[in-house]
Tab-separated table of C-alpha atoms and ligand atoms in Angstrom:
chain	number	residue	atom	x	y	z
A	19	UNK	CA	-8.819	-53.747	-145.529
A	20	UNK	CA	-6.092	-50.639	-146.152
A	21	UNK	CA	-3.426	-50.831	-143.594
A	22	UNK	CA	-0.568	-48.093	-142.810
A	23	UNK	CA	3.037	-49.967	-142.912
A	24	UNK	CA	4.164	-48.566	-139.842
A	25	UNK	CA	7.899	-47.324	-139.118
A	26	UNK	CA	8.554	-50.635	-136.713
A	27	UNK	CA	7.699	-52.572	-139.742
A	28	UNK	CA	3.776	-53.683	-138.406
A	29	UNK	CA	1.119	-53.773	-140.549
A	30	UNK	CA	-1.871	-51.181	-139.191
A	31	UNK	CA	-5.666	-51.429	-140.654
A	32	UNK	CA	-6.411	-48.367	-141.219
A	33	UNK	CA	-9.875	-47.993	-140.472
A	34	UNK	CA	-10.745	-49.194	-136.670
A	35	UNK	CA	-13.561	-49.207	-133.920
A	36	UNK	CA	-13.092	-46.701	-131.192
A	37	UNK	CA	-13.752	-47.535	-127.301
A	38	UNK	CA	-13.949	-44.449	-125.851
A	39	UNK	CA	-17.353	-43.723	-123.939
A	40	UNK	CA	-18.725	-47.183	-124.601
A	41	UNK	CA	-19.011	-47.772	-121.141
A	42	UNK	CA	-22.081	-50.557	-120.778
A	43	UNK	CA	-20.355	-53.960	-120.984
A	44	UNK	CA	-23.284	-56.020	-122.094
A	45	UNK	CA	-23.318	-53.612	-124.970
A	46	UNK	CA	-19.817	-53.093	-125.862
A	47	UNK	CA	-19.604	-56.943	-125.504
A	48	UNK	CA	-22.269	-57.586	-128.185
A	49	UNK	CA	-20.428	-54.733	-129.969
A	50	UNK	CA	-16.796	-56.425	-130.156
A	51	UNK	CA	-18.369	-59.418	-131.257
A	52	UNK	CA	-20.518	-57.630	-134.334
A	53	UNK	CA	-17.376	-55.623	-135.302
A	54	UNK	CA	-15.157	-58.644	-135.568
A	55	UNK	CA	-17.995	-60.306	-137.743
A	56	UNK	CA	-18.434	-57.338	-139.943
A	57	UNK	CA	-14.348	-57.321	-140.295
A	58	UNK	CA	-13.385	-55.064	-138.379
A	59	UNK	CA	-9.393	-55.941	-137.346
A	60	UNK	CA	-8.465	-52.741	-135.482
A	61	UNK	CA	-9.748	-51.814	-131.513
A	62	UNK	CA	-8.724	-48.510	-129.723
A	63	UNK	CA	-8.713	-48.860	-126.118
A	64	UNK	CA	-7.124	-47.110	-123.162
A	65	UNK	CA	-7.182	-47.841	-119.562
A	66	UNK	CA	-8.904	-44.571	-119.108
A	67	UNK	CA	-11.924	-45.696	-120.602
A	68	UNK	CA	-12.716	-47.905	-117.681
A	69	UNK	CA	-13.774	-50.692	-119.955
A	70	UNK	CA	-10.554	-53.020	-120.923
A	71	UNK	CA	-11.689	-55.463	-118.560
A	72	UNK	CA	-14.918	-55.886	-120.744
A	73	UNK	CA	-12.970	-56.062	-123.717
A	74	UNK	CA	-10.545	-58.707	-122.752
A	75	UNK	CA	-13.727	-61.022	-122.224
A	76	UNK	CA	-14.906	-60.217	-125.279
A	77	UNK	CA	-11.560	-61.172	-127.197
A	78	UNK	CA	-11.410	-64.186	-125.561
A	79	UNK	CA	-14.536	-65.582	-126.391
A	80	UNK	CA	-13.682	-64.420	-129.750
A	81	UNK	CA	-10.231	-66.394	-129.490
A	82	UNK	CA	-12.090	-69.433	-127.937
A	83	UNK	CA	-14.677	-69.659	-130.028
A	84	UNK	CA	-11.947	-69.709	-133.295
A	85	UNK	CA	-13.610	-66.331	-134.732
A	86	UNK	CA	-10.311	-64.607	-135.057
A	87	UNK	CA	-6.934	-65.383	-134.102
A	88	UNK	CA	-4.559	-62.984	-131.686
A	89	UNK	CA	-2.203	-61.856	-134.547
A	90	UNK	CA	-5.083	-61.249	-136.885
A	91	UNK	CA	-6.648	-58.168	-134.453
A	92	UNK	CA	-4.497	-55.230	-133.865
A	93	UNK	CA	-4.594	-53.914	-130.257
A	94	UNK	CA	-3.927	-49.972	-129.195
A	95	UNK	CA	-3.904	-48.923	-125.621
A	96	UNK	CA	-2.686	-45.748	-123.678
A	97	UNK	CA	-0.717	-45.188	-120.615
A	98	UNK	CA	-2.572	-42.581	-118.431
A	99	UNK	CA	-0.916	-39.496	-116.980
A	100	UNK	CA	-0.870	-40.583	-113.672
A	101	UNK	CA	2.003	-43.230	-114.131
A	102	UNK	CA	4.997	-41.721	-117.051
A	103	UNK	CA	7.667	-42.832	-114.834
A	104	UNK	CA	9.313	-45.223	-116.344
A	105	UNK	CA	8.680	-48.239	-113.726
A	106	UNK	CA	5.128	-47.012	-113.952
A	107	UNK	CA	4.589	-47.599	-118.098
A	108	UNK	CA	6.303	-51.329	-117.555
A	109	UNK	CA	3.598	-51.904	-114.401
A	110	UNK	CA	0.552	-50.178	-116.846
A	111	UNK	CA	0.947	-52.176	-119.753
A	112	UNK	CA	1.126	-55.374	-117.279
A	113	UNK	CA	-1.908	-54.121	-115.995
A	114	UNK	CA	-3.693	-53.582	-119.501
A	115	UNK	CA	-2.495	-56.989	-120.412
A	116	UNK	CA	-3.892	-58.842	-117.982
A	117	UNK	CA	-7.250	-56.788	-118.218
A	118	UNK	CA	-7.469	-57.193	-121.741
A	119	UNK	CA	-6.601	-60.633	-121.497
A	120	UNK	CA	-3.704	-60.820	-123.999
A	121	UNK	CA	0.148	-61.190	-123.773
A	122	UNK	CA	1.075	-58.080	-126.341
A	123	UNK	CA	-0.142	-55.359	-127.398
A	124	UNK	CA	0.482	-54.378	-131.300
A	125	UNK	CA	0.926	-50.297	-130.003
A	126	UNK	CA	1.188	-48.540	-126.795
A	127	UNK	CA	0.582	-44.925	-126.517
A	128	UNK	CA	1.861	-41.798	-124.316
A	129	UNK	CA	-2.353	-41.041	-123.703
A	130	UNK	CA	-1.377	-37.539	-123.288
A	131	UNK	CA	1.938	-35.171	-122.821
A	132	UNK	CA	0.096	-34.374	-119.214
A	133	UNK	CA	1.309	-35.555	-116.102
A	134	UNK	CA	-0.311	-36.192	-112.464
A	135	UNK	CA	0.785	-37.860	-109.375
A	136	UNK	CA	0.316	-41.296	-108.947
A	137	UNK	CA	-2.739	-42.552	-108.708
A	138	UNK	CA	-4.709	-39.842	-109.433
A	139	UNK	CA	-7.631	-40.769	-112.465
A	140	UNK	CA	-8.740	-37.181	-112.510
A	141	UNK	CA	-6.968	-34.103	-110.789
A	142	UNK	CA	-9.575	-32.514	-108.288
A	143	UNK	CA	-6.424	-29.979	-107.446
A	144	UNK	CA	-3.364	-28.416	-108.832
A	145	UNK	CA	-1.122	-30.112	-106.465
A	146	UNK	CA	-1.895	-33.219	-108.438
A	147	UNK	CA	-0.238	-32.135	-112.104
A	148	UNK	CA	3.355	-32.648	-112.232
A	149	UNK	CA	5.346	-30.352	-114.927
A	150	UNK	CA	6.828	-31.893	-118.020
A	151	UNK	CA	10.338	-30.358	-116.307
A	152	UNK	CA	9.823	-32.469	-113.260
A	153	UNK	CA	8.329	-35.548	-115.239
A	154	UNK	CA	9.886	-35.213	-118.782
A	155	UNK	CA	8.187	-37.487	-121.713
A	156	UNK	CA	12.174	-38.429	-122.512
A	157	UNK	CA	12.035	-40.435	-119.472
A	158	UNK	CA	8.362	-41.677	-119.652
A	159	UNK	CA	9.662	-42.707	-123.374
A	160	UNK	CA	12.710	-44.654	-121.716
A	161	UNK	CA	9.667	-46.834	-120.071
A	162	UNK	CA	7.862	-47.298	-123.956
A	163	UNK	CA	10.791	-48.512	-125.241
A	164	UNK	CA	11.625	-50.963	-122.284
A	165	UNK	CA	8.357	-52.121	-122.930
A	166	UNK	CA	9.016	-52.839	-126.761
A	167	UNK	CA	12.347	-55.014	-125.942
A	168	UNK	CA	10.333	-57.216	-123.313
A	169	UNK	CA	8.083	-58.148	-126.285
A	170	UNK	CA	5.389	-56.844	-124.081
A	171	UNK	CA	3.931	-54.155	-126.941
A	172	UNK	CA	4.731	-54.496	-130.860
A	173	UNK	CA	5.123	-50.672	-131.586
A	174	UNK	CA	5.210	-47.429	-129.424
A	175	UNK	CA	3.993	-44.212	-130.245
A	176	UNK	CA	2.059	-41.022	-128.536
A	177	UNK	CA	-1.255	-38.933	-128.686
A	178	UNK	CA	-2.232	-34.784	-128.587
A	179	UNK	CA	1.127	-34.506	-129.169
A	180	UNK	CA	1.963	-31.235	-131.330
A	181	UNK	CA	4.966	-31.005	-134.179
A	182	UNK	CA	7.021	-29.383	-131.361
A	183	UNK	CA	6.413	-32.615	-128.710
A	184	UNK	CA	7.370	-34.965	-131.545
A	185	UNK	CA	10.512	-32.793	-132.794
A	186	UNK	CA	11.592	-32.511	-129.300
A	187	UNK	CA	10.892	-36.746	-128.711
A	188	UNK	CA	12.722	-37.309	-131.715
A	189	UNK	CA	16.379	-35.964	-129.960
A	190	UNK	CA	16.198	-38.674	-127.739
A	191	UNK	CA	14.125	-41.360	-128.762
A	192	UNK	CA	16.284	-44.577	-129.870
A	193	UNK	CA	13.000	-46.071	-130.906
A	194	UNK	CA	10.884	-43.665	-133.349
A	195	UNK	CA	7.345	-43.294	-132.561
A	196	UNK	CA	4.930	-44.772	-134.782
A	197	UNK	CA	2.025	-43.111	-134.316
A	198	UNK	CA	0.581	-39.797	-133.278
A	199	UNK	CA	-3.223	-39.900	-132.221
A	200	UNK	CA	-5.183	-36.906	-132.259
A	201	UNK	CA	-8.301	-35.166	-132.947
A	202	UNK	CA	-9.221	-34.624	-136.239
A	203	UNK	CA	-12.060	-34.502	-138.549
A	204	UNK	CA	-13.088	-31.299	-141.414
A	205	UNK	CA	-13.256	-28.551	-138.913
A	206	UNK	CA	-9.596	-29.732	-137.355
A	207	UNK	CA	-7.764	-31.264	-140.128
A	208	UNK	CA	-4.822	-30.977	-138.666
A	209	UNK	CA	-2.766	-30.939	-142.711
A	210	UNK	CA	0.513	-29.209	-140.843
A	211	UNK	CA	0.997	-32.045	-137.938
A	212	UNK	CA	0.174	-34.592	-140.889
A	213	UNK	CA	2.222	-33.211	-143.444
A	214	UNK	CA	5.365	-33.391	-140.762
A	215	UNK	CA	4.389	-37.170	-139.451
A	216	UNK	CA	4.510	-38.330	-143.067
A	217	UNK	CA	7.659	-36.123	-143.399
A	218	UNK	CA	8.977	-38.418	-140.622
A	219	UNK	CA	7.326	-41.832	-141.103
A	220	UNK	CA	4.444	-41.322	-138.212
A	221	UNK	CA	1.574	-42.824	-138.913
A	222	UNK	CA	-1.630	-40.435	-137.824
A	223	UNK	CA	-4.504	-41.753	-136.485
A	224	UNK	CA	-7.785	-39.129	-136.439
A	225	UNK	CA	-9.928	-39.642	-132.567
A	226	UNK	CA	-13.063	-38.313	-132.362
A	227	UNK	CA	-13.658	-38.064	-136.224
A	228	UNK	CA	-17.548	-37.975	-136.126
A	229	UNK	CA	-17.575	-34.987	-133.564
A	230	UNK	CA	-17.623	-37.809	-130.444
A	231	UNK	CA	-21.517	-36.460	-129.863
A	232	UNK	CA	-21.536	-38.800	-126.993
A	233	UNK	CA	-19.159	-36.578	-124.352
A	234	UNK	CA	-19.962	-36.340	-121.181
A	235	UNK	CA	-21.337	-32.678	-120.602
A	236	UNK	CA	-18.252	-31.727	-118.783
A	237	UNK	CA	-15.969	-32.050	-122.166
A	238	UNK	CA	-18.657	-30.294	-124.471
A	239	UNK	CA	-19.039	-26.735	-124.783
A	240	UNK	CA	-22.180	-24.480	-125.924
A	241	UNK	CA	-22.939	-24.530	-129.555
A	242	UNK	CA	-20.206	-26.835	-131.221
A	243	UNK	CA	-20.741	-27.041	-135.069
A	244	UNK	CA	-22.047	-30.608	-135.897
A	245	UNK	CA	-20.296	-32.943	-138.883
A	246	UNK	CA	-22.603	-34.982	-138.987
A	247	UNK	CA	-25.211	-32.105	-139.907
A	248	UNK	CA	-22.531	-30.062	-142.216
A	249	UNK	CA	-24.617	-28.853	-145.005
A	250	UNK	CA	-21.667	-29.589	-147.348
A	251	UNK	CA	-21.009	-32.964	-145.863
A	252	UNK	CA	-24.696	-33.802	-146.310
A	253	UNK	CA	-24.388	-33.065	-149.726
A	254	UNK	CA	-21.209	-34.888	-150.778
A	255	UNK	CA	-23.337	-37.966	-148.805
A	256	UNK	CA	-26.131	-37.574	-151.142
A	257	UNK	CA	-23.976	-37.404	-154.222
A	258	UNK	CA	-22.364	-40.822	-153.139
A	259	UNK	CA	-25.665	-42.852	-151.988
A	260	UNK	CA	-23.538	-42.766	-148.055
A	261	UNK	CA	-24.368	-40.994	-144.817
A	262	UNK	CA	-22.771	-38.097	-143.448
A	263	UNK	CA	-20.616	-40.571	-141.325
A	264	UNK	CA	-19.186	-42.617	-143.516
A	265	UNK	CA	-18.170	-39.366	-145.866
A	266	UNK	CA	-16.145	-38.402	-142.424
A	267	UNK	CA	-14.676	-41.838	-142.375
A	268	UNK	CA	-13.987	-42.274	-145.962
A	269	UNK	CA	-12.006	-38.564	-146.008
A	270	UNK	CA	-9.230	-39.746	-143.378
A	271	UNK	CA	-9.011	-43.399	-145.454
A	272	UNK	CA	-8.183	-41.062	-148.746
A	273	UNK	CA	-5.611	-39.121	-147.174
A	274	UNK	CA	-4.222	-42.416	-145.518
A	275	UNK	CA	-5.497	-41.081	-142.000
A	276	UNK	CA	-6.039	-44.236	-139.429
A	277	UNK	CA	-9.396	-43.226	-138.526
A	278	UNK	CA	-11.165	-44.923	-134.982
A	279	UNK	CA	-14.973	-44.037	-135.223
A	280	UNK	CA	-16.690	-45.256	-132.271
A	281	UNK	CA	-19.935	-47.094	-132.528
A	282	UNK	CA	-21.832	-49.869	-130.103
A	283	UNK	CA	-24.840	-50.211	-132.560
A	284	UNK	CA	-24.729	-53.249	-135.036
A	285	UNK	CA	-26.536	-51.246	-138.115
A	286	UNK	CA	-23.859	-48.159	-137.716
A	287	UNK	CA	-20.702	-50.463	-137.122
A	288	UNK	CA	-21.442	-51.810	-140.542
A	289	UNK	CA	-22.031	-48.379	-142.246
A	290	UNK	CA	-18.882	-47.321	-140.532
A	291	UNK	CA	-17.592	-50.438	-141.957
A	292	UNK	CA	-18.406	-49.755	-145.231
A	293	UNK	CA	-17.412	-46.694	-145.451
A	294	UNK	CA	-14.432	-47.741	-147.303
A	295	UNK	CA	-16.201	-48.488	-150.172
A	296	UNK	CA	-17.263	-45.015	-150.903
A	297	UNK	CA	-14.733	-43.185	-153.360
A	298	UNK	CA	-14.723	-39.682	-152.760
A	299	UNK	CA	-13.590	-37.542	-156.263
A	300	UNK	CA	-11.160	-34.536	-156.334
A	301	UNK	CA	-13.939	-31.863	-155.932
A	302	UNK	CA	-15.450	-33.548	-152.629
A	303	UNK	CA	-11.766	-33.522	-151.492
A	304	UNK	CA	-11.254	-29.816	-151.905
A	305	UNK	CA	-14.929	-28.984	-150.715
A	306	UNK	CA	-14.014	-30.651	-147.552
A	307	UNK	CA	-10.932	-29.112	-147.446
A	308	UNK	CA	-12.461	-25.456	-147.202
A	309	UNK	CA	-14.496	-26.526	-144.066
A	310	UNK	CA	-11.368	-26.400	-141.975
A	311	UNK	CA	-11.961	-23.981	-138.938
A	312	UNK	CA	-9.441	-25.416	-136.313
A	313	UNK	CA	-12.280	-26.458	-134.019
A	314	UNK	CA	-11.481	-28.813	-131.200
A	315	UNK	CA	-14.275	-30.627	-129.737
A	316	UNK	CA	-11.676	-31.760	-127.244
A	317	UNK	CA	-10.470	-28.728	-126.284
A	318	UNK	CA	-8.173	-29.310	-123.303
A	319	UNK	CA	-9.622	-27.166	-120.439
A	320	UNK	CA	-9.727	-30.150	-118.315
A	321	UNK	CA	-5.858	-30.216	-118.593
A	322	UNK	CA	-5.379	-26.935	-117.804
A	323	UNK	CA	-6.386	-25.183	-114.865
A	324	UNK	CA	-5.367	-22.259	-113.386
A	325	UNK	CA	-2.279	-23.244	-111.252
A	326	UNK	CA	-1.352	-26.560	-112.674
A	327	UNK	CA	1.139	-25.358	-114.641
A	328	UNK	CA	-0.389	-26.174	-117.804
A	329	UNK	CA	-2.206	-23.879	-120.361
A	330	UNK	CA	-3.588	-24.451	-123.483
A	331	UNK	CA	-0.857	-22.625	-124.882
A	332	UNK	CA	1.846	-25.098	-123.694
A	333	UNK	CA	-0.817	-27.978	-124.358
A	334	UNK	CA	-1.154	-27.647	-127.568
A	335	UNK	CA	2.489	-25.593	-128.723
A	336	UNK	CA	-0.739	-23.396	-130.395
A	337	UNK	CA	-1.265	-19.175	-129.974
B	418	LIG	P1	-23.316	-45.093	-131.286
B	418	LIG	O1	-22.203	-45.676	-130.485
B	418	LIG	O2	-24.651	-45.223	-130.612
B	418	LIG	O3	-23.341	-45.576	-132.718
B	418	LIG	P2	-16.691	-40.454	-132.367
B	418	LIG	O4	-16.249	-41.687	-133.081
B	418	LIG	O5	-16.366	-39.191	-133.111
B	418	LIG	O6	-16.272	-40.420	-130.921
B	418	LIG	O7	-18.288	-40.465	-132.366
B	418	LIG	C1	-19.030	-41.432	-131.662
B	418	LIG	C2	-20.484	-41.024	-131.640
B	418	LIG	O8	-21.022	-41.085	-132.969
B	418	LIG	C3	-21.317	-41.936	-130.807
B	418	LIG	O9	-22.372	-41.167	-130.224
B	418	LIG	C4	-21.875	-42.930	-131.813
B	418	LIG	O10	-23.087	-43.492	-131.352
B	418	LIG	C5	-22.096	-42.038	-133.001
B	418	LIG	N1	-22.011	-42.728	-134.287
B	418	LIG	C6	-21.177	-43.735	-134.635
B	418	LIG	N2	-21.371	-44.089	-135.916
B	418	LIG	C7	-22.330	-43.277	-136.400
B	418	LIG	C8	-22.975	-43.157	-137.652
B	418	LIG	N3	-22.641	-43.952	-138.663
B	418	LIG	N4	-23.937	-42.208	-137.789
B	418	LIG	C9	-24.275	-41.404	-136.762
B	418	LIG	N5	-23.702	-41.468	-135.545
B	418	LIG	C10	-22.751	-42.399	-135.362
């Protein structure tokens, strides 16, 4: 398996299995376990995802049974919005740890460059976003780092953040991030905000890369473009014996994108999987490169209601 030597000095696999939405435990449980038998050596969690608990058990069995060993699986997880101050990112990771059953995590990340009041999962009213002025990610970085000298998380880094979040983390950061995690696939390929994180040594890391078909209705809007049905994409499969997914997968691997499809079914975690073994030539590469149309199926509406202060001007740094 590829990994992506990251600026702490960790090695990162490159290709990993995505938690996000896989919210029945008997299923993501049998998933974990396939996925670590099929290779795979990277999970994405977050404690948004409501399922770390779930995936703790499953790691431990894993552990128990001798499948896998703790420092041969690397382990992401996020801090949500609701707790950036700094005494709140020590008490979150604590949190994650224990859920997830383990006593480091190889990254940590700033979920999103959001903030609410404590406590609060999802904002049901503007009073419960605080600004970036009143809650600045310098400080909620000042809890990241504290986190990285307790030995409590291997690497630090942040996700949706835009070139100007990272240029403006960079003036105070002692500890670089590592990683930026954000959407990306061939209708958001995001080549500026990569470009400038290999300009600095940040790893990227592509969420969402098969279109994330599995949203709840309230993150989807009305007739998104599908990848997975991208005449072009199809076609490229074809050409290669693969399916549409695993050309999506393969195109972040060749431009040494960490790429977290999300899967809980056994015959798709293995095509996913495999994926890597598909070599895409120069003229696939530039006919997915024309597909680019700066689409976001994760557009950031929910962050951004009228009178919270945030817009998805400010969200993104985008016109
Ligand atoms: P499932 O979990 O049933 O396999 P993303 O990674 O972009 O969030 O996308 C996840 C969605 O894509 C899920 O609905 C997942 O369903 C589905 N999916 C994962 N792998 C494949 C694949 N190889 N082919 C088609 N759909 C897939």
């Amino acid at each position: 398996m590829q990994t992506y030597k990251l600026n702490s000095g960790y090695e990162m696999p490159l290709l990993g299995l995505g938690t996000w939405k896989a919210d029945n435990p008997k299923e993501l449980r049998n998933a974990l376990k396939e996925a670590v038998n099929i290779g795979y050596r990277h999970i994405d969690c977050a404690k948004i995802y409501e399922n770390e608990k779930v995936i703790g058990k499953a790691l431990n069995e894993l552990f128990q049974e001798g499948i896998i060993k703790r420092e041969e699986i690397f382990i992401t997880s996020k801090l949500w919005c609701d707790s950036h101050a700094k005494t709140d990112v020590i008490r979150s990771i604590n949190s994650t740890l224990r859920d997830l059953q383990l006593e480091y995590l190889d990254l940590y990340l700033i979920h999103w460059p959001v903030c609410f009041t404590k406590g609060t999962i999802f904002p049901s009213r503007t009073e419960e976003f605080i600004s970036l002025e009143n809650l600045p990610i310098s400080k909620t970085w000042k809890g990241m780092e504290r986190a990285v000298e307790e030995g409590l998380v291997r690497s630090i880094g942040v996700s949706n953040f835009s070139i100007k979040k990272l240029e403006e983390l960079d003036k105070t950061a002692t500890i670089k991030p590592a990683v930026n995690q954000v959407e990306s696939h061939p209708f958001l390929q995001q080549t500026k905000l990569l470009e400038y994180c290999n300009s600095k040594n940040i790893a990227m890391t592509a969420y969402s890369p098969l279109g994330s078909r599995d949203r709840a209705g309230f993150v989807k809007s009305e007739n998104e473009p599908s990848l997975l049905d991208n005449s072009i994409i199809k076609k490229i499969a074809e050409k290669h014996e693969a399916t549409p997914a695993q050309i999506l997968i393969k195109w972040q691997l060749q431009r040494n994108v960490i790429v977290i499809p999300k899967s809980v079914n056994a015959g798709r975690l293995k095509q996913n999987f495999e994926a890597q073994f598909v070599e895409l030539d120069n003229e696939d590469m530039a006919q997915i490169a024309t597909l680019d149309r700066h689409f976001r199926y994760i557009n950031g509406t929910f962050f951004t209601p009228k009178g919270s202060g945030y817009t998805l001007h400010n969200l993104w740094d985008e016109d």
